[in-house]
Amino acid sequence: MENVRIFNVIPSLPERLSSLRKIAYNTWFSWHPETIRLFRRINPKLWESTNHNPVLLLGQVSQSRLEELLNDEGFLRELDDISEEFDRYVNKEASYNFRLERPIDGIIAYFSMEYGLSDCLNIYSGGLGILSGDHMKSASDLGVPIVGVGLLYRQGYFTQYLSADGWQQEFFPENDIPNQPIMQEKDKDGKPIEISIELKESRLKAYVWRVQIGSIPLYLLDSYHPENPQSLWDITAQLYAGDREMRLQQEILLGIGGVRAFKALGYNLDVVHMNEGHSAFVVLERIRTLMVENGLSYKEAKELVFATTCFTTHTPIPAGNEVFDRWLIEAYFNRYINQLGISMWEFLSYGRINPANEAEQFCMTVLAIKFSAYKNGVSQLHAKISRQMWKDIWPHIPQDDVPIIGITNGIHVPTWISSDMASLFDRYLGPRWSEDPDNQRVWERVIDIPDSELWRTHERRRERLIAFARTRLVEQLKQRGSTRTEQKLAEGVLNPEALTIGFARRFIPYKRGDLVFRDIDRLIKILTNQEKPVQIIFAGKAHPRDNYGKQIIKNIIQYSRKPELRDRVVFIENYDMNVARYMVQGVDIWLNNPRRPQEACGTSGMKASANGAINFSVLDGWWCEAYQTNLGWAVGQGEEYQDINLQDDIESNAIYTLLEKEVIPIFYDRGSDQLPRRWIQRMKSGLRAIVPVFNTHRMVEDYVERAYYQAAMNHKRLVNKKYAGIREFTKWKENISRKWQDLKIIEVESDGFNDRRIGSKIKISVKINLGDIHPSDINVDLYYGHIDSARYFLDHKEEHLAFEEQKGNEAIFSGGLICETTGKFGIVIRILPNHENLVDSISSGLILWG
């Protein structure tokens, strides 16, 4: 409709209650149970109907109710306490830097396609977004100077419902932006801050909004700008929707637009962290900006960006990485690359494993890898798989030397712990369990919790999960127009005292959501045991275009309608953060059965462990690192199969056998006090061993120590004295690259490679023709380790050889190694370039073996 005047109506909060608004506009509320209780106290039904949205709650609560609260001394006292705690939190000093020489100078700009922060902010789809949100929360808790950027989706990810036959349907409700904890960024004159990007023949403009996450701002870009062609509004309509061109537009807005948003807001980007390859175009815009604003050459800007960029890959299979056709990249970047001064061929080569293969599509992950000095997978196994996947980017080094490390994911513990369990921890562990969740000593006190209290607390959460599941199931049936009889039956499904298994995740073939139904008769026998009943609760979404994933959901629904399983198997629709909390807080067993090694990490099991549930999983992702026999159950021993049907037969059989022989007997082994003592010991072992390690406080500190701090120090050195550092380094690198071909290993001498006794030392000296290279510009190493019959290294170590003397162009380097273990060994000489500003010598492409 034309000539519409737009305005917002905001609540008229009495001055005495004004701090409610301050707290409502900070997602800090979402991980503080006492704050959630305060908002619920205002109007419990409204709190639930607003999807736990304090801004909308304050906008809809009646004025009379607000007046009542002014006379509620208990409420006012609680509000004052929470407001004081909030102010203390946002103004506290950083605590992340206790192992560093000094705090990080500057900021870390964190780029992610999605963020899972609270129930009311629908800007996430699943694990990647939840991880991003938990990362931000722990960074805020620790005081790490991060700022985030993402996209503001007007419809977000889809809402799921199932048809009568169990087929997933999707719809995209509009996010009510003015009534969410989001604020539009404005300049000093009160005008909305905006950025613009050239997209082919159009110019895209985007507004900037802010979500405050404790002390950390998250900026979200919004393409719903009146000056945009209507075709561009949809760029920020839905998450992971649209065709390939739409996806490319989203990723241009995130990467290039994100850099421009930070500039418009007054930030200097010292360090960038790309969470997955969606934002990889950030490296191009940083290079362009350094060239335009600081007069750097393309090569100088590229080296600076490389040294100050971190990249996390989340995908363990090649097909899961974002690729684009050449013609599409050319259409969108033909003019942009002119500003960089590079050819289209060079630009396309950055997105190819093999730069010379013109048939290879442009891969965002490859682009991110090639421009990042610090690269990591999200578990130790995933890092190994990633080194194998991307080894051809570095064709002249062994796979184990590929510079991708493992930083295992975690969870933000306060976000996922139930209020009941939190109260129990407060009593027996003290407040540090939430403030310092990676403190091992704190979690050792779990042993002091009486078995009866821990078990009763867990039973309450199971009862709440069952009540929640029944309510949701009845709602689902009503929406499908079912009979009152069917709804009545749904009100009695599940048993609050039965062993309850949870399975909730994205439905995609490799996660095998219906594996447990492979031998349906055996499963029915297990679930319907009258003396030892078992039940399973499922939840999860399939991508709208993944019909295979949808078929898995339909299979589960069909199985759940068998008369024997009708009250033992339940599927909860529309899996989101709220459903996830109920499930991880209430189940006894968390089941996970992906095809190894396709689960990069998986964090839902960590959330369940933090609430006392026990993991039952294939040895994939994080469970490889965490598993011990006293913590849970492992399906198999880490085998990988070529025949997937054989794998499904073997591993489903293993699940049934473990349930029959171990899981169920231990759960129902009760003494005279009706406590499953052996089960409780596993719960306690999990709390003590898993929670202090697999949390985002530990994870963020790993990023700080292994990536952020080093990248920040690189930035400080390289920009020193008006970028003199980067100019000198780039000149040095060009010089040594030109001279590297003249480097030769002339002779290797030793005191013999015959059989050696353990503890003996092998002395080695290497004569090298340096050409015009200075001895200090290279590192000469002994590269040695156990080898197999084909002379492949099974492991390796390096020993540095010291410079001894130089005569003309020839230099001697010498040293040795001690034979510490027995076995068959191999030794080679490896030479790499050396410079204080060379942060990743492997990625320099300069290496000499001999």
PDB file of N, CA and C in Angstrom, residues 677-738:
ATOM      1  N   ARG A 677      22.432 -47.036  41.522  1.00  0.00           N
ATOM      2  CA  ARG A 677      23.730 -46.531  41.951  1.00  0.00           C
ATOM      3  C   ARG A 677      24.787 -46.585  40.843  1.00  0.00           C
ATOM      4  N   ARG A 678      24.846 -47.670  40.098  1.00  0.00           N
ATOM      5  CA  ARG A 678      25.861 -47.769  39.038  1.00  0.00           C
ATOM      6  C   ARG A 678      25.612 -46.731  37.942  1.00  0.00           C
ATOM      7  N   TRP A 679      24.346 -46.493  37.654  1.00  0.00           N
ATOM      8  CA  TRP A 679      23.995 -45.466  36.659  1.00  0.00           C
ATOM      9  C   TRP A 679      24.400 -44.077  37.146  1.00  0.00           C
ATOM     10  N   ILE A 680      24.134 -43.806  38.399  1.00  0.00           N
ATOM     11  CA  ILE A 680      24.466 -42.501  38.968  1.00  0.00           C
ATOM     12  C   ILE A 680      25.969 -42.266  38.951  1.00  0.00           C
ATOM     13  N   GLN A 681      26.751 -43.324  39.166  1.00  0.00           N
ATOM     14  CA  GLN A 681      28.201 -43.165  39.110  1.00  0.00           C
ATOM     15  C   GLN A 681      28.660 -42.766  37.712  1.00  0.00           C
ATOM     16  N   ARG A 682      27.998 -43.312  36.694  1.00  0.00           N
ATOM     17  CA  ARG A 682      28.325 -42.893  35.319  1.00  0.00           C
ATOM     18  C   ARG A 682      27.926 -41.440  35.097  1.00  0.00           C
ATOM     19  N   MET A 683      26.791 -41.037  35.636  1.00  0.00           N
ATOM     20  CA  MET A 683      26.386 -39.639  35.523  1.00  0.00           C
ATOM     21  C   MET A 683      27.454 -38.733  36.138  1.00  0.00           C
ATOM     22  N   LYS A 684      27.898 -39.080  37.329  1.00  0.00           N
ATOM     23  CA  LYS A 684      28.897 -38.252  38.009  1.00  0.00           C
ATOM     24  C   LYS A 684      30.227 -38.256  37.272  1.00  0.00           C
ATOM     25  N   SER A 685      30.612 -39.414  36.746  1.00  0.00           N
ATOM     26  CA  SER A 685      31.864 -39.485  35.994  1.00  0.00           C
ATOM     27  C   SER A 685      31.808 -38.583  34.763  1.00  0.00           C
ATOM     28  N   GLY A 686      30.646 -38.562  34.097  1.00  0.00           N
ATOM     29  CA  GLY A 686      30.484 -37.699  32.939  1.00  0.00           C
ATOM     30  C   GLY A 686      30.575 -36.230  33.301  1.00  0.00           C
ATOM     31  N   LEU A 687      29.938 -35.844  34.391  1.00  0.00           N
ATOM     32  CA  LEU A 687      29.986 -34.447  34.825  1.00  0.00           C
ATOM     33  C   LEU A 687      31.416 -34.030  35.164  1.00  0.00           C
ATOM     34  N   ARG A 688      32.164 -34.920  35.783  1.00  0.00           N
ATOM     35  CA  ARG A 688      33.527 -34.587  36.202  1.00  0.00           C
ATOM     36  C   ARG A 688      34.504 -34.568  35.032  1.00  0.00           C
ATOM     37  N   ALA A 689      34.316 -35.467  34.069  1.00  0.00           N
ATOM     38  CA  ALA A 689      35.305 -35.610  32.996  1.00  0.00           C
ATOM     39  C   ALA A 689      34.950 -34.843  31.729  1.00  0.00           C
ATOM     40  N   ILE A 690      33.673 -34.710  31.425  1.00  0.00           N
ATOM     41  CA  ILE A 690      33.256 -34.128  30.145  1.00  0.00           C
ATOM     42  C   ILE A 690      33.042 -32.624  30.238  1.00  0.00           C
ATOM     43  N   VAL A 691      32.292 -32.181  31.245  1.00  0.00           N
ATOM     44  CA  VAL A 691      31.889 -30.763  31.284  1.00  0.00           C
ATOM     45  C   VAL A 691      33.071 -29.803  31.353  1.00  0.00           C
ATOM     46  N   PRO A 692      34.098 -30.033  32.191  1.00  0.00           N
ATOM     47  CA  PRO A 692      35.189 -29.053  32.264  1.00  0.00           C
ATOM     48  C   PRO A 692      36.071 -29.001  31.022  1.00  0.00           C
ATOM     49  N   VAL A 693      35.919 -29.963  30.121  1.00  0.00           N
ATOM     50  CA  VAL A 693      36.738 -29.986  28.898  1.00  0.00           C
ATOM     51  C   VAL A 693      35.944 -29.531  27.686  1.00  0.00           C
ATOM     52  N   PHE A 694      34.723 -30.031  27.550  1.00  0.00           N
ATOM     53  CA  PHE A 694      33.949 -29.790  26.325  1.00  0.00           C
ATOM     54  C   PHE A 694      32.971 -28.635  26.542  1.00  0.00           C
ATOM     55  N   ASN A 695      33.561 -27.447  26.746  1.00  0.00           N
ATOM     56  CA  ASN A 695      32.761 -26.232  26.912  1.00  0.00           C
ATOM     57  C   ASN A 695      33.409 -25.104  26.128  1.00  0.00           C
ATOM     58  N   THR A 696      32.639 -24.063  25.824  1.00  0.00           N
ATOM     59  CA  THR A 696      33.152 -22.997  24.962  1.00  0.00           C
ATOM     60  C   THR A 696      34.108 -22.051  25.684  1.00  0.00           C
ATOM     61  N   HIS A 697      34.143 -22.062  27.024  1.00  0.00           N
ATOM     62  CA  HIS A 697      35.181 -21.289  27.704  1.00  0.00           C
ATOM     63  C   HIS A 697      36.556 -21.860  27.351  1.00  0.00           C
ATOM     64  N   ARG A 698      36.700 -23.177  27.476  1.00  0.00           N
ATOM     65  CA  ARG A 698      37.962 -23.812  27.085  1.00  0.00           C
ATOM     66  C   ARG A 698      38.224 -23.595  25.609  1.00  0.00           C
ATOM     67  N   MET A 699      37.170 -23.741  24.782  1.00  0.00           N
ATOM     68  CA  MET A 699      37.316 -23.592  23.340  1.00  0.00           C
ATOM     69  C   MET A 699      37.778 -22.189  22.965  1.00  0.00           C
ATOM     70  N   VAL A 700      37.137 -21.162  23.524  1.00  0.00           N
ATOM     71  CA  VAL A 700      37.515 -19.782  23.203  1.00  0.00           C
ATOM     72  C   VAL A 700      38.940 -19.503  23.662  1.00  0.00           C
ATOM     73  N   GLU A 701      39.313 -20.008  24.840  1.00  0.00           N
ATOM     74  CA  GLU A 701      40.691 -19.821  25.303  1.00  0.00           C
ATOM     75  C   GLU A 701      41.680 -20.511  24.365  1.00  0.00           C
ATOM     76  N   ASP A 702      41.299 -21.660  23.802  1.00  0.00           N
ATOM     77  CA  ASP A 702      42.148 -22.310  22.798  1.00  0.00           C
ATOM     78  C   ASP A 702      42.310 -21.410  21.575  1.00  0.00           C
ATOM     79  N   TYR A 703      41.205 -20.812  21.118  1.00  0.00           N
ATOM     80  CA  TYR A 703      41.297 -19.898  19.977  1.00  0.00           C
ATOM     81  C   TYR A 703      42.185 -18.699  20.309  1.00  0.00           C
ATOM     82  N   VAL A 704      42.040 -18.177  21.519  1.00  0.00           N
ATOM     83  CA  VAL A 704      42.854 -17.032  21.924  1.00  0.00           C
ATOM     84  C   VAL A 704      44.333 -17.399  21.870  1.00  0.00           C
ATOM     85  N   GLU A 705      44.694 -18.519  22.475  1.00  0.00           N
ATOM     86  CA  GLU A 705      46.102 -18.886  22.586  1.00  0.00           C
ATOM     87  C   GLU A 705      46.694 -19.373  21.273  1.00  0.00           C
ATOM     88  N   ARG A 706      45.912 -20.098  20.470  1.00  0.00           N
ATOM     89  CA  ARG A 706      46.466 -20.750  19.284  1.00  0.00           C
ATOM     90  C   ARG A 706      46.217 -19.970  17.998  1.00  0.00           C
ATOM     91  N   ALA A 707      45.397 -18.919  18.060  1.00  0.00           N
ATOM     92  CA  ALA A 707      45.088 -18.171  16.833  1.00  0.00           C
ATOM     93  C   ALA A 707      44.986 -16.668  17.093  1.00  0.00           C
ATOM     94  N   TYR A 708      44.024 -16.237  17.903  1.00  0.00           N
ATOM     95  CA  TYR A 708      43.734 -14.807  18.041  1.00  0.00           C
ATOM     96  C   TYR A 708      44.949 -14.000  18.502  1.00  0.00           C
ATOM     97  N   TYR A 709      45.586 -14.474  19.569  1.00  0.00           N
ATOM     98  CA  TYR A 709      46.687 -13.695  20.146  1.00  0.00           C
ATOM     99  C   TYR A 709      47.837 -13.589  19.148  1.00  0.00           C
ATOM    100  N   GLN A 710      48.174 -14.720  18.510  1.00  0.00           N
ATOM    101  CA  GLN A 710      49.269 -14.694  17.543  1.00  0.00           C
ATOM    102  C   GLN A 710      48.928 -13.798  16.355  1.00  0.00           C
ATOM    103  N   ALA A 711      47.670 -13.880  15.884  1.00  0.00           N
ATOM    104  CA  ALA A 711      47.265 -13.031  14.761  1.00  0.00           C
ATOM    105  C   ALA A 711      47.299 -11.557  15.146  1.00  0.00           C
ATOM    106  N   ALA A 712      46.900 -11.247  16.386  1.00  0.00           N
ATOM    107  CA  ALA A 712      46.927  -9.859  16.856  1.00  0.00           C
ATOM    108  C   ALA A 712      48.357  -9.341  16.956  1.00  0.00           C
ATOM    109  N   MET A 713      49.271 -10.200  17.421  1.00  0.00           N
ATOM    110  CA  MET A 713      50.672  -9.792  17.490  1.00  0.00           C
ATOM    111  C   MET A 713      51.248  -9.619  16.085  1.00  0.00           C
ATOM    112  N   ASN A 714      50.838 -10.475  15.154  1.00  0.00           N
ATOM    113  CA  ASN A 714      51.253 -10.294  13.766  1.00  0.00           C
ATOM    114  C   ASN A 714      50.830  -8.929  13.253  1.00  0.00           C
ATOM    115  N   HIS A 715      49.581  -8.575  13.531  1.00  0.00           N
ATOM    116  CA  HIS A 715      49.059  -7.287  13.073  1.00  0.00           C
ATOM    117  C   HIS A 715      49.872  -6.144  13.653  1.00  0.00           C
ATOM    118  N   LYS A 716      50.167  -6.248  14.932  1.00  0.00           N
ATOM    119  CA  LYS A 716      50.910  -5.167  15.593  1.00  0.00           C
ATOM    120  C   LYS A 716      52.295  -4.990  14.968  1.00  0.00           C
ATOM    121  N   ARG A 717      52.991  -6.104  14.694  1.00  0.00           N
ATOM    122  CA  ARG A 717      54.327  -6.016  14.094  1.00  0.00           C
ATOM    123  C   ARG A 717      54.271  -5.494  12.668  1.00  0.00           C
ATOM    124  N   LEU A 718      53.311  -5.991  11.905  1.00  0.00           N
ATOM    125  CA  LEU A 718      53.296  -5.697  10.474  1.00  0.00           C
ATOM    126  C   LEU A 718      52.831  -4.288  10.148  1.00  0.00           C
ATOM    127  N   VAL A 719      51.987  -3.689  11.002  1.00  0.00           N
ATOM    128  CA  VAL A 719      51.521  -2.325  10.722  1.00  0.00           C
ATOM    129  C   VAL A 719      52.379  -1.289  11.423  1.00  0.00           C
ATOM    130  N   ASN A 720      53.388  -1.738  12.156  1.00  0.00           N
ATOM    131  CA  ASN A 720      54.243  -0.814  12.905  1.00  0.00           C
ATOM    132  C   ASN A 720      54.927   0.174  11.957  1.00  0.00           C
ATOM    133  N   LYS A 721      55.029   1.406  12.415  1.00  0.00           N
ATOM    134  CA  LYS A 721      55.672   2.489  11.651  1.00  0.00           C
ATOM    135  C   LYS A 721      55.039   2.642  10.263  1.00  0.00           C
ATOM    136  N   LYS A 722      53.740   2.815  10.299  1.00  0.00           N
ATOM    137  CA  LYS A 722      52.977   3.078   9.085  1.00  0.00           C
ATOM    138  C   LYS A 722      53.188   1.982   8.023  1.00  0.00           C
ATOM    139  N   TYR A 723      53.004   0.747   8.463  1.00  0.00           N
ATOM    140  CA  TYR A 723      53.045  -0.420   7.595  1.00  0.00           C
ATOM    141  C   TYR A 723      54.437  -0.720   7.053  1.00  0.00           C
ATOM    142  N   ALA A 724      55.468  -0.210   7.707  1.00  0.00           N
ATOM    143  CA  ALA A 724      56.833  -0.521   7.272  1.00  0.00           C
ATOM    144  C   ALA A 724      57.111  -2.014   7.413  1.00  0.00           C
ATOM    145  N   GLY A 725      56.538  -2.639   8.443  1.00  0.00           N
ATOM    146  CA  GLY A 725      56.769  -4.063   8.682  1.00  0.00           C
ATOM    147  C   GLY A 725      56.272  -4.926   7.535  1.00  0.00           C
ATOM    148  N   ILE A 726      55.051  -4.661   7.065  1.00  0.00           N
ATOM    149  CA  ILE A 726      54.500  -5.490   5.992  1.00  0.00           C
ATOM    150  C   ILE A 726      55.212  -5.201   4.675  1.00  0.00           C
ATOM    151  N   ARG A 727      55.634  -3.952   4.465  1.00  0.00           N
ATOM    152  CA  ARG A 727      56.342  -3.645   3.224  1.00  0.00           C
ATOM    153  C   ARG A 727      57.703  -4.347   3.188  1.00  0.00           C
ATOM    154  N   GLU A 728      58.399  -4.333   4.318  1.00  0.00           N
ATOM    155  CA  GLU A 728      59.704  -5.001   4.384  1.00  0.00           C
ATOM    156  C   GLU A 728      59.540  -6.497   4.212  1.00  0.00           C
ATOM    157  N   PHE A 729      58.521  -7.070   4.868  1.00  0.00           N
ATOM    158  CA  PHE A 729      58.319  -8.512   4.796  1.00  0.00           C
ATOM    159  C   PHE A 729      57.935  -8.948   3.385  1.00  0.00           C
ATOM    160  N   THR A 730      57.052  -8.200   2.729  1.00  0.00           N
ATOM    161  CA  THR A 730      56.633  -8.557   1.373  1.00  0.00           C
ATOM    162  C   THR A 730      57.821  -8.505   0.419  1.00  0.00           C
ATOM    163  N   LYS A 731      58.662  -7.500   0.601  1.00  0.00           N
ATOM    164  CA  LYS A 731      59.857  -7.390  -0.233  1.00  0.00           C
ATOM    165  C   LYS A 731      60.781  -8.577   0.006  1.00  0.00           C
ATOM    166  N   TRP A 732      60.940  -8.949   1.272  1.00  0.00           N
ATOM    167  CA  TRP A 732      61.781 -10.116   1.610  1.00  0.00           C
ATOM    168  C   TRP A 732      61.215 -11.394   0.977  1.00  0.00           C
ATOM    169  N   LYS A 733      59.894 -11.576   1.070  1.00  0.00           N
ATOM    170  CA  LYS A 733      59.289 -12.795   0.550  1.00  0.00           C
ATOM    171  C   LYS A 733      59.425 -12.881  -0.963  1.00  0.00           C
ATOM    172  N   GLU A 734      59.228 -11.755  -1.665  1.00  0.00           N
ATOM    173  CA  GLU A 734      59.407 -11.756  -3.111  1.00  0.00           C
ATOM    174  C   GLU A 734      60.853 -12.096  -3.464  1.00  0.00           C
ATOM    175  N   ASN A 735      61.774 -11.578  -2.663  1.00  0.00           N
ATOM    176  CA  ASN A 735      63.186 -11.794  -2.912  1.00  0.00           C
ATOM    177  C   ASN A 735      63.559 -13.263  -2.729  1.00  0.00           C
ATOM    178  N   ILE A 736      63.140 -13.856  -1.615  1.00  0.00           N
ATOM    179  CA  ILE A 736      63.523 -15.251  -1.369  1.00  0.00           C
ATOM    180  C   ILE A 736      62.781 -16.202  -2.300  1.00  0.00           C
ATOM    181  N   SER A 737      61.565 -15.849  -2.716  1.00  0.00           N
ATOM    182  CA  SER A 737      60.847 -16.680  -3.687  1.00  0.00           C
ATOM    183  C   SER A 737      61.594 -16.723  -5.012  1.00  0.00           C
ATOM    184  N   ARG A 738      62.178 -15.602  -5.381  1.00  0.00           N
ATOM    185  CA  ARG A 738      62.922 -15.518  -6.643  1.00  0.00           C
ATOM    186  C   ARG A 738      64.223 -16.327  -6.589  1.00  0.00           C
TER     187      ARG A 738
END
